[in-house]
């Protein structure tokens, strides 16, 4: 009896609903537990917009929640939670306080105000509509709910970003049920299970996915600089330092540090096998040779000749290297020209990937919080970079608390499922709001 994939809507004890404004590019997703679910949360991003997350701390009174809301609209979108609360109150659902039921609704919002119309955000009415849809079974992944205006790869702002969406993944062994709902709206890029980038920062021509990591490494001091070369860089060697500088005409000038070499020519190779040594070693050898230069002039001449040969070879390779990047349409252009600070994505205030894991595994509130913390490993596997100052990444856990599990084994399974839901959030997206989705790029 192994695990098989199921529809996340088939997990018992939960109702899932979306509501969105497609023209405005925003929406919300609600996960309802009428009887209350033991819950936990872990917020890692530097720019969160949340509601009632303190309630979920292990030491606090309330042990179960009635709904988790994931929404767009940034902090404005938190109003949708009030709509969910009002709807559930009218159905008599909530934490009993005297003669009243107080629905326990916790929420996190992502930033999608730069997609569609930023003046329209999830509000009280949209939150209530998401609940109505949940009871009617209206829910789907893709450009729906909190994923309506989601996007990724925003280091250069929205111009080179890609469309992402609401992702889901769930499985069961006919006893244990576990699934994840994730609104993928990351500053960084999304990678699949083979660590291949599937959505993120586009190239200048928007024909292939450039990726954020290699670009960001050249901006550690804050100023613009040339984008990093791709993995085929022939100078990727710690012992050879090659510096590319761009002049006013856009030409690349290559400077090569002084090197000392050892060489060994064999008949089998019919070529020079050159090995570099550190500059300090070169200086030491040079001093020794200088002391004995009258007896070693021929050796010095030979070494200097080899240095000239190596320099010529490296300069020739540098020219070929630059031509390769300019002409290669598959891996893409190197974008050598300096990048102005205003184009580095600082105009994008917030991003945020939001997720809710739902299950019937038996967990305490403390374990639910610990699991939410562990689940961020799923974010880290699928999103690079993640948990930045411009993200508000949050993960909720909800469980109906029925099936005994080994916590560590279950955490490992749940982390995989959360990772797959992020990947689905990239693959389920469709082109919208001028942004290309993964399915429009992959396979070109």
Tab-separated table of C-alpha atoms in Angstrom:
chain	number	residue	atom	x	y	z
A	1	UNK	CA	0.000	0.000	0.000
A	2	UNK	CA	2.004	2.955	-1.278
A	3	UNK	CA	1.208	6.596	-1.728
A	4	UNK	CA	-0.644	7.747	-4.809
A	5	UNK	CA	-1.435	11.218	-6.033
A	6	UNK	CA	-4.928	12.528	-5.279
A	7	UNK	CA	-6.817	15.756	-5.875
A	8	UNK	CA	-6.186	18.138	-3.004
A	9	UNK	CA	-9.957	18.721	-2.844
A	10	UNK	CA	-10.426	15.065	-1.851
A	11	UNK	CA	-8.761	15.498	1.548
A	12	UNK	CA	-11.548	15.031	4.074
A	13	UNK	CA	-12.466	17.726	6.559
A	14	UNK	CA	-11.582	20.739	4.404
A	15	UNK	CA	-13.405	22.923	1.922
A	16	UNK	CA	-11.330	24.864	-0.631
A	17	UNK	CA	-12.549	27.897	-2.531
A	18	UNK	CA	-11.183	30.603	-4.824
A	19	UNK	CA	-12.482	34.003	-5.775
A	20	UNK	CA	-10.741	36.453	-8.074
A	21	UNK	CA	-11.010	39.496	-10.273
A	22	UNK	CA	-9.289	38.379	-13.470
A	23	UNK	CA	-9.264	41.801	-15.113
A	24	UNK	CA	-7.679	43.390	-12.038
A	25	UNK	CA	-5.215	40.520	-11.548
A	26	UNK	CA	-5.888	39.640	-7.916
A	27	UNK	CA	-7.809	37.138	-5.822
A	28	UNK	CA	-7.980	35.047	-2.674
A	29	UNK	CA	-8.073	31.401	-1.632
A	30	UNK	CA	-9.777	30.031	1.480
A	31	UNK	CA	-9.241	26.697	3.240
A	32	UNK	CA	-12.111	26.052	5.654
A	33	UNK	CA	-12.318	23.579	8.531
A	34	UNK	CA	-15.831	23.790	9.986
A	35	UNK	CA	-14.969	21.729	13.065
A	36	UNK	CA	-11.644	23.452	13.602
A	37	UNK	CA	-8.173	22.249	12.640
A	38	UNK	CA	-5.081	22.114	14.821
A	39	UNK	CA	-2.809	24.646	13.172
A	40	UNK	CA	0.654	26.148	13.101
A	41	UNK	CA	2.502	28.752	11.062
A	42	UNK	CA	6.021	29.831	10.264
A	43	UNK	CA	6.762	33.184	8.614
A	44	UNK	CA	10.266	33.536	7.154
A	45	UNK	CA	10.118	36.371	4.641
A	46	UNK	CA	11.308	39.866	5.526
A	47	UNK	CA	8.135	41.642	4.372
A	48	UNK	CA	5.045	39.768	5.637
A	49	UNK	CA	1.417	40.896	5.590
A	50	UNK	CA	-0.426	38.641	8.033
A	51	UNK	CA	-3.485	38.303	10.250
A	52	UNK	CA	-3.785	36.377	13.556
A	53	UNK	CA	-0.491	34.506	13.193
A	54	UNK	CA	0.365	35.246	16.843
A	55	UNK	CA	-2.743	33.271	17.772
A	56	UNK	CA	-1.021	30.154	16.438
A	57	UNK	CA	1.954	30.332	18.778
A	58	UNK	CA	2.177	27.115	20.748
A	59	UNK	CA	1.738	28.814	24.130
A	60	UNK	CA	-1.417	30.731	23.192
A	61	UNK	CA	-4.945	29.677	24.113
A	62	UNK	CA	-6.811	28.807	20.942
A	63	UNK	CA	-5.914	25.320	19.732
A	64	UNK	CA	-7.764	25.193	16.403
A	65	UNK	CA	-8.594	27.484	13.499
A	66	UNK	CA	-11.606	27.535	11.205
A	67	UNK	CA	-9.993	28.985	8.103
A	68	UNK	CA	-6.742	29.987	6.502
A	69	UNK	CA	-6.888	32.682	3.844
A	70	UNK	CA	-4.224	33.259	1.197
A	71	UNK	CA	-4.755	36.464	-0.737
A	72	UNK	CA	-3.313	39.011	-3.091
A	73	UNK	CA	-3.538	42.749	-2.525
A	74	UNK	CA	-0.613	43.102	-0.122
A	75	UNK	CA	-1.717	44.414	3.285
A	76	UNK	CA	-4.899	45.786	1.686
A	77	UNK	CA	-5.905	42.207	0.919
A	78	UNK	CA	-6.155	41.336	4.598
A	79	UNK	CA	-9.683	42.732	4.421
A	80	UNK	CA	-10.701	39.490	2.692
A	81	UNK	CA	-10.211	37.694	6.010
A	82	UNK	CA	-12.994	39.790	7.510
A	83	UNK	CA	-15.311	38.592	4.754
A	84	UNK	CA	-14.441	34.983	5.570
A	85	UNK	CA	-14.996	35.636	9.271
A	86	UNK	CA	-18.395	37.217	8.633
A	87	UNK	CA	-19.517	34.359	6.408
A	88	UNK	CA	-18.494	31.677	8.915
A	89	UNK	CA	-20.119	33.570	11.793
A	90	UNK	CA	-23.427	33.521	9.899
A	91	UNK	CA	-23.102	29.734	9.612
A	92	UNK	CA	-22.532	29.396	13.380
A	93	UNK	CA	-18.898	28.300	12.976
A	94	UNK	CA	-16.215	29.430	15.401
A	95	UNK	CA	-14.674	29.422	18.852
A	96	UNK	CA	-17.380	29.549	21.505
A	97	UNK	CA	-17.134	32.714	23.617
A	98	UNK	CA	-20.203	33.067	25.846
A	99	UNK	CA	-23.220	33.160	23.549
A	100	UNK	CA	-21.194	33.929	20.438
A	101	UNK	CA	-19.129	32.000	18.002
A	102	UNK	CA	-15.930	33.754	16.961
A	103	UNK	CA	-14.535	32.215	13.753
A	104	UNK	CA	-10.787	31.829	14.010
A	105	UNK	CA	-9.415	33.038	10.684
A	106	UNK	CA	-5.733	33.471	10.020
A	107	UNK	CA	-4.293	34.886	6.830
A	108	UNK	CA	-1.293	36.001	4.811
A	109	UNK	CA	-1.271	38.253	1.759
A	110	UNK	CA	1.111	38.530	-1.175
A	111	UNK	CA	2.036	41.580	-3.224
A	112	UNK	CA	0.418	41.667	-6.666
A	113	UNK	CA	-0.328	45.384	-7.001
A	114	UNK	CA	1.978	45.755	-10.017
A	115	UNK	CA	-0.086	43.242	-12.017
A	116	UNK	CA	-3.421	44.221	-13.513
A	117	UNK	CA	-5.020	47.055	-11.526
A	118	UNK	CA	-3.363	47.866	-8.214
A	119	UNK	CA	-6.445	49.814	-7.103
A	120	UNK	CA	-8.544	46.630	-6.894
A	121	UNK	CA	-7.724	44.281	-4.015
A	122	UNK	CA	-9.351	41.329	-2.284
A	123	UNK	CA	-11.956	42.745	0.065
A	124	UNK	CA	-14.752	41.653	2.389
A	125	UNK	CA	-17.028	40.669	-0.495
A	126	UNK	CA	-14.329	38.646	-2.270
A	127	UNK	CA	-13.532	36.804	0.961
A	128	UNK	CA	-17.204	35.892	1.388
A	129	UNK	CA	-17.408	34.796	-2.250
A	130	UNK	CA	-14.415	32.503	-1.775
A	131	UNK	CA	-16.326	30.830	1.088
A	132	UNK	CA	-19.451	30.435	-1.069
A	133	UNK	CA	-17.307	28.857	-3.786
A	134	UNK	CA	-15.693	26.541	-1.239
A	135	UNK	CA	-19.092	25.178	-0.251
A	136	UNK	CA	-19.992	24.791	-3.932
A	137	UNK	CA	-16.696	23.071	-4.757
A	138	UNK	CA	-15.404	25.849	-7.011
A	139	UNK	CA	-11.635	25.572	-6.776
A	140	UNK	CA	-8.798	25.051	-9.214
A	141	UNK	CA	-5.066	25.651	-9.461
A	142	UNK	CA	-3.418	27.983	-11.999
A	143	UNK	CA	-4.367	31.648	-12.490
A	144	UNK	CA	-7.021	31.528	-9.799
A	145	UNK	CA	-7.512	32.684	-6.230
A	146	UNK	CA	-4.388	33.996	-4.548
A	147	UNK	CA	-2.407	32.966	-7.625
A	148	UNK	CA	-4.323	35.201	-10.038
A	149	UNK	CA	-1.725	37.965	-10.065
A	150	UNK	CA	1.284	35.937	-8.918
A	151	UNK	CA	4.656	36.326	-10.640
A	152	UNK	CA	8.313	35.339	-10.181
A	153	UNK	CA	11.798	36.471	-11.233
A	154	UNK	CA	11.579	40.163	-10.341
A	155	UNK	CA	15.188	41.237	-9.857
A	156	UNK	CA	14.824	43.699	-12.751
A	157	UNK	CA	11.246	44.605	-11.892
A	158	UNK	CA	8.200	43.370	-13.770
A	159	UNK	CA	9.626	43.845	-17.268
A	160	UNK	CA	11.563	40.564	-17.188
A	161	UNK	CA	9.364	38.708	-14.661
A	162	UNK	CA	7.292	35.612	-15.469
A	163	UNK	CA	3.747	34.596	-14.624
A	164	UNK	CA	3.280	32.059	-11.841
A	165	UNK	CA	0.115	30.885	-10.149
A	166	UNK	CA	-1.633	28.838	-7.463
A	167	UNK	CA	-0.109	25.363	-7.214
A	168	UNK	CA	-1.410	22.221	-5.548
A	169	UNK	CA	-0.167	18.721	-4.837
A	170	UNK	CA	-1.603	15.949	-2.656
A	171	UNK	CA	-1.216	12.232	-1.998
A	172	UNK	CA	-2.671	9.431	0.121
A	173	UNK	CA	-2.010	5.809	1.050
A	174	UNK	CA	-5.749	5.351	1.701
A	175	UNK	CA	-5.212	6.128	5.380
A	176	UNK	CA	-3.014	9.222	5.629
A	177	UNK	CA	-3.950	12.230	3.493
A	178	UNK	CA	-1.724	15.243	2.929
A	179	UNK	CA	-1.735	18.065	0.412
A	180	UNK	CA	-0.499	21.612	-0.110
A	181	UNK	CA	-1.933	24.757	-1.672
A	182	UNK	CA	0.690	27.355	-2.598
A	183	UNK	CA	0.459	30.813	-4.126
A	184	UNK	CA	3.866	31.250	-5.789
A	185	UNK	CA	4.795	34.926	-5.944
A	186	UNK	CA	8.531	34.859	-5.357
A	187	UNK	CA	11.177	37.506	-5.926
A	188	UNK	CA	13.409	34.655	-7.119
A	189	UNK	CA	13.039	31.732	-9.532
A	190	UNK	CA	11.322	28.335	-9.423
A	191	UNK	CA	13.267	25.082	-9.930
A	192	UNK	CA	11.882	21.631	-10.601
A	193	UNK	CA	12.835	18.395	-8.841
A	194	UNK	CA	15.897	18.007	-11.071
A	195	UNK	CA	17.121	21.469	-10.026
A	196	UNK	CA	16.389	22.897	-13.479
A	197	UNK	CA	14.954	26.402	-13.601
A	198	UNK	CA	11.383	26.433	-14.924
A	199	UNK	CA	10.249	29.998	-14.194
A	200	UNK	CA	12.001	33.190	-13.180
A	201	UNK	CA	14.039	36.094	-14.480
A	202	UNK	CA	13.859	36.291	-18.268
A	203	UNK	CA	16.583	37.266	-20.709
A	204	UNK	CA	16.429	40.716	-22.280
A	205	UNK	CA	14.670	39.369	-25.360
A	206	UNK	CA	12.297	37.379	-23.103
A	207	UNK	CA	12.968	34.233	-25.100
A	208	UNK	CA	14.613	32.136	-22.394
A	209	UNK	CA	14.931	32.064	-18.599
A	210	UNK	CA	18.132	33.808	-17.554
A	211	UNK	CA	17.763	33.167	-13.809
A	212	UNK	CA	18.385	35.455	-10.844
A	213	UNK	CA	21.234	33.832	-8.933
A	214	UNK	CA	24.050	34.417	-11.438
A	215	UNK	CA	22.912	37.999	-11.919
A	216	UNK	CA	22.594	38.816	-8.222
A	217	UNK	CA	26.107	37.597	-7.410
A	218	UNK	CA	27.504	40.553	-9.362
A	219	UNK	CA	25.524	43.078	-7.315
A	220	UNK	CA	26.742	42.361	-3.800
A	221	UNK	CA	28.072	45.919	-3.475
A	222	UNK	CA	24.811	47.480	-4.600
A	223	UNK	CA	25.948	49.034	-7.865
A	224	UNK	CA	25.141	47.767	-11.326
A	225	UNK	CA	27.645	45.560	-13.110
A	226	UNK	CA	27.894	43.012	-15.909
A	227	UNK	CA	25.690	39.965	-15.662
A	228	UNK	CA	27.638	36.847	-14.759
A	229	UNK	CA	28.569	34.476	-17.613
A	230	UNK	CA	26.875	31.117	-17.821
A	231	UNK	CA	28.314	27.776	-16.750
A	232	UNK	CA	30.273	27.347	-19.964
A	233	UNK	CA	32.693	30.117	-18.939
A	234	UNK	CA	36.186	28.888	-19.997
A	235	UNK	CA	37.770	31.034	-17.277
A	236	UNK	CA	35.946	29.368	-14.380
A	237	UNK	CA	39.191	28.507	-12.588
A	238	UNK	CA	40.208	29.863	-9.209
A	239	UNK	CA	43.863	30.047	-10.230
A	240	UNK	CA	43.322	32.196	-13.338
A	241	UNK	CA	41.899	35.659	-12.748
A	242	UNK	CA	40.281	37.241	-15.790
A	243	UNK	CA	38.715	40.698	-15.502
A	244	UNK	CA	36.254	41.961	-18.102
A	245	UNK	CA	35.733	45.706	-18.292
A	246	UNK	CA	33.282	47.456	-20.622
A	247	UNK	CA	34.460	50.634	-22.332
A	248	UNK	CA	32.266	53.487	-23.597
A	249	UNK	CA	31.789	51.749	-26.953
A	250	UNK	CA	30.458	48.593	-25.307
A	251	UNK	CA	33.579	46.556	-26.101
A	252	UNK	CA	34.928	44.103	-23.553
A	253	UNK	CA	38.574	44.512	-22.524
A	254	UNK	CA	40.131	41.454	-20.902
A	255	UNK	CA	43.011	41.701	-18.453
A	256	UNK	CA	44.899	38.600	-17.310
A	257	UNK	CA	46.849	38.569	-14.048
A	258	UNK	CA	50.549	37.656	-14.171
A	259	UNK	CA	50.884	33.896	-13.902
A	260	UNK	CA	53.724	31.417	-13.553
A	261	UNK	CA	53.392	28.055	-15.241
A	262	UNK	CA	54.795	24.595	-15.177
A	263	UNK	CA	54.675	22.564	-18.333
A	264	UNK	CA	55.118	19.020	-19.467
A	265	UNK	CA	54.932	18.106	-23.143
A	266	UNK	CA	54.278	14.473	-24.057
A	267	UNK	CA	54.273	12.733	-27.449
A	268	UNK	CA	50.940	11.108	-26.634
A	269	UNK	CA	49.153	14.415	-26.034
A	270	UNK	CA	51.040	16.294	-28.761
A	271	UNK	CA	50.177	19.485	-26.874
A	272	UNK	CA	51.269	21.526	-23.863
A	273	UNK	CA	49.825	20.441	-20.509
A	274	UNK	CA	49.957	23.700	-18.581
A	275	UNK	CA	49.417	23.990	-14.870
A	276	UNK	CA	49.245	27.330	-13.072
A	277	UNK	CA	50.801	28.102	-9.729
A	278	UNK	CA	50.173	30.915	-7.307
A	279	UNK	CA	51.832	34.293	-7.816
A	280	UNK	CA	53.700	33.887	-4.531
A	281	UNK	CA	55.250	30.672	-5.845
A	282	UNK	CA	56.197	32.464	-9.046
A	283	UNK	CA	57.945	35.210	-7.096
A	284	UNK	CA	59.854	32.678	-5.004
A	285	UNK	CA	60.945	30.795	-8.092
A	286	UNK	CA	61.899	34.036	-9.816
A	287	UNK	CA	64.156	35.058	-6.918
A	288	UNK	CA	65.874	31.694	-6.973
A	289	UNK	CA	66.365	31.876	-10.729
A	290	UNK	CA	67.676	35.451	-10.440
A	291	UNK	CA	70.339	34.251	-8.008
A	292	UNK	CA	71.427	31.680	-10.519
A	293	UNK	CA	70.502	33.516	-13.707
A	294	UNK	CA	73.900	33.156	-15.325
A	295	UNK	CA	73.478	29.378	-15.194
A	296	UNK	CA	69.729	29.398	-15.836
A	297	UNK	CA	69.149	31.926	-18.618
A	298	UNK	CA	67.910	29.259	-21.004
A	299	UNK	CA	65.331	28.048	-18.436
A	300	UNK	CA	64.097	31.618	-17.870
A	301	UNK	CA	63.745	32.188	-21.588
A	302	UNK	CA	61.752	28.977	-21.879
A	303	UNK	CA	59.376	29.933	-19.040
A	304	UNK	CA	58.860	33.437	-20.440
A	305	UNK	CA	58.125	31.945	-23.835
A	306	UNK	CA	55.486	29.682	-22.306
A	307	UNK	CA	53.933	32.636	-20.462
A	308	UNK	CA	53.611	34.509	-23.757
A	309	UNK	CA	52.036	31.477	-25.384
A	310	UNK	CA	49.549	31.103	-22.538
A	311	UNK	CA	48.708	34.814	-22.615
A	312	UNK	CA	48.037	34.660	-26.355
A	313	UNK	CA	45.898	31.545	-25.925
A	314	UNK	CA	43.834	33.096	-23.115
A	315	UNK	CA	43.298	36.316	-25.054
A	316	UNK	CA	42.186	34.282	-28.067
A	317	UNK	CA	39.814	32.272	-25.880
A	318	UNK	CA	38.483	35.489	-24.347
A	319	UNK	CA	37.593	36.801	-27.794
A	320	UNK	CA	35.895	33.499	-28.650
A	321	UNK	CA	34.148	33.485	-25.262
A	322	UNK	CA	32.595	36.915	-25.817
A	323	UNK	CA	31.527	36.012	-29.351
A	324	UNK	CA	29.985	32.784	-28.046
A	325	UNK	CA	27.764	34.599	-25.561
A	326	UNK	CA	26.708	37.277	-28.037
A	327	UNK	CA	25.668	34.772	-30.694
A	328	UNK	CA	24.217	31.919	-28.620
A	329	UNK	CA	20.431	32.161	-28.663
A	330	UNK	CA	19.875	29.086	-26.491
A	331	UNK	CA	21.821	29.998	-23.385
A	332	UNK	CA	21.468	33.691	-24.171
A	333	UNK	CA	23.266	36.975	-24.138
A	334	UNK	CA	25.746	37.973	-21.415
A	335	UNK	CA	24.299	41.484	-20.976
A	336	UNK	CA	27.770	42.950	-20.430
A	337	UNK	CA	26.624	46.568	-20.252
A	338	UNK	CA	26.372	48.121	-16.770
A	339	UNK	CA	22.955	47.849	-15.130
A	340	UNK	CA	21.593	51.092	-13.672
A	341	UNK	CA	20.538	50.827	-10.041
A	342	UNK	CA	17.005	51.899	-10.928
A	343	UNK	CA	16.634	48.780	-13.088
A	344	UNK	CA	17.630	46.326	-10.365
A	345	UNK	CA	14.151	45.574	-9.088
A	346	UNK	CA	14.066	47.897	-6.092
A	347	UNK	CA	10.800	49.311	-7.409
A	348	UNK	CA	9.086	46.029	-6.441
A	349	UNK	CA	8.178	46.505	-2.760
A	350	UNK	CA	7.006	43.005	-1.833
A	351	UNK	CA	6.574	39.521	-3.251
A	352	UNK	CA	5.787	36.519	-1.020
A	353	UNK	CA	5.058	32.828	-1.472
A	354	UNK	CA	2.183	31.581	0.680
A	355	UNK	CA	1.338	27.968	1.423
A	356	UNK	CA	-1.061	25.919	3.497
A	357	UNK	CA	-0.507	22.210	4.160
A	358	UNK	CA	-3.658	20.257	5.006
A	359	UNK	CA	-3.693	16.739	6.421
A	360	UNK	CA	-5.369	14.260	8.747
A	361	UNK	CA	-2.113	13.424	10.551
A	362	UNK	CA	-2.344	13.574	14.322
A	363	UNK	CA	-0.266	16.566	15.492
A	364	UNK	CA	-0.156	18.768	18.559
A	365	UNK	CA	-0.173	22.529	18.111
A	366	UNK	CA	3.535	22.539	18.950
A	367	UNK	CA	4.211	19.895	16.310
A	368	UNK	CA	2.148	21.810	13.760
A	369	UNK	CA	4.341	24.859	14.324
A	370	UNK	CA	7.495	22.779	14.112
A	371	UNK	CA	6.253	21.188	10.898
A	372	UNK	CA	5.546	24.622	9.406
A	373	UNK	CA	9.158	25.498	10.143
A	374	UNK	CA	10.505	22.320	8.528
A	375	UNK	CA	8.315	22.824	5.462
A	376	UNK	CA	10.307	25.900	4.500
A	377	UNK	CA	12.892	23.395	3.238
A	378	UNK	CA	10.382	22.734	0.447
A	379	UNK	CA	10.453	26.436	-0.421
A	380	UNK	CA	14.242	26.426	-0.366
A	381	UNK	CA	14.430	23.461	-2.749
A	382	UNK	CA	12.057	24.986	-5.273
A	383	UNK	CA	12.684	28.741	-4.972
A	384	UNK	CA	16.075	30.438	-5.327
A	385	UNK	CA	16.717	32.873	-3.766
A	386	UNK	CA	14.075	32.592	-1.059
A	387	UNK	CA	13.127	34.330	2.209
A	388	UNK	CA	14.563	37.666	1.099
A	389	UNK	CA	13.861	41.094	2.555
A	390	UNK	CA	11.347	41.660	-0.249
A	391	UNK	CA	9.470	38.396	0.402
A	392	UNK	CA	6.853	37.668	3.044
A	393	UNK	CA	6.998	33.876	2.811
A	394	UNK	CA	4.585	32.105	5.165
A	395	UNK	CA	3.536	28.469	5.602
A	396	UNK	CA	0.428	27.337	7.488
A	397	UNK	CA	-0.359	23.808	8.658
A	398	UNK	CA	-3.903	22.559	9.287
A	399	UNK	CA	-4.833	19.061	10.423
A	400	UNK	CA	-8.041	17.244	11.355
A	401	UNK	CA	-5.869	15.219	13.754
A	402	UNK	CA	-6.926	11.631	13.044
A	403	UNK	CA	-4.028	9.400	11.920
A	404	UNK	CA	-1.029	8.548	14.081
A	405	UNK	CA	2.280	9.247	12.326
A	406	UNK	CA	6.005	9.179	12.941
A	407	UNK	CA	6.598	12.927	13.021
A	408	UNK	CA	10.008	12.997	11.330
A	409	UNK	CA	8.934	10.616	8.575
A	410	UNK	CA	5.755	12.592	8.019
A	411	UNK	CA	7.717	15.870	7.923
A	412	UNK	CA	9.939	14.454	5.181
A	413	UNK	CA	6.895	13.410	3.137
A	414	UNK	CA	5.119	16.720	3.697
A	415	UNK	CA	8.191	18.708	2.656
A	416	UNK	CA	8.282	16.911	-0.685
A	417	UNK	CA	4.591	17.625	-1.205
A	418	UNK	CA	5.040	21.302	-0.448
A	419	UNK	CA	7.977	21.455	-2.887
A	420	UNK	CA	5.836	19.853	-5.609
A	421	UNK	CA	3.039	22.362	-4.989
A	422	UNK	CA	5.491	25.199	-5.648
A	423	UNK	CA	6.587	23.524	-8.896
A	424	UNK	CA	2.926	23.116	-9.855
A	425	UNK	CA	2.431	26.830	-9.194
A	426	UNK	CA	4.914	27.543	-11.970
A	427	UNK	CA	3.739	24.871	-14.403
A	428	UNK	CA	0.004	25.557	-13.954
A	429	UNK	CA	0.330	29.248	-14.812
A	430	UNK	CA	-0.783	30.656	-18.158
A	431	UNK	CA	0.338	33.860	-19.881
A	432	UNK	CA	-1.428	36.913	-18.461
A	433	UNK	CA	-0.993	40.645	-17.873
A	434	UNK	CA	1.866	40.793	-20.353
A	435	UNK	CA	3.830	38.116	-18.482
A	436	UNK	CA	4.940	34.837	-20.051
A	437	UNK	CA	4.355	31.594	-18.172
A	438	UNK	CA	6.613	28.560	-17.989
A	439	UNK	CA	4.599	26.607	-20.568
A	440	UNK	CA	5.331	29.386	-23.101
A	441	UNK	CA	9.103	29.161	-22.540
A	442	UNK	CA	9.948	25.552	-21.710
A	443	UNK	CA	10.452	23.426	-24.810
A	444	UNK	CA	11.313	26.306	-27.132
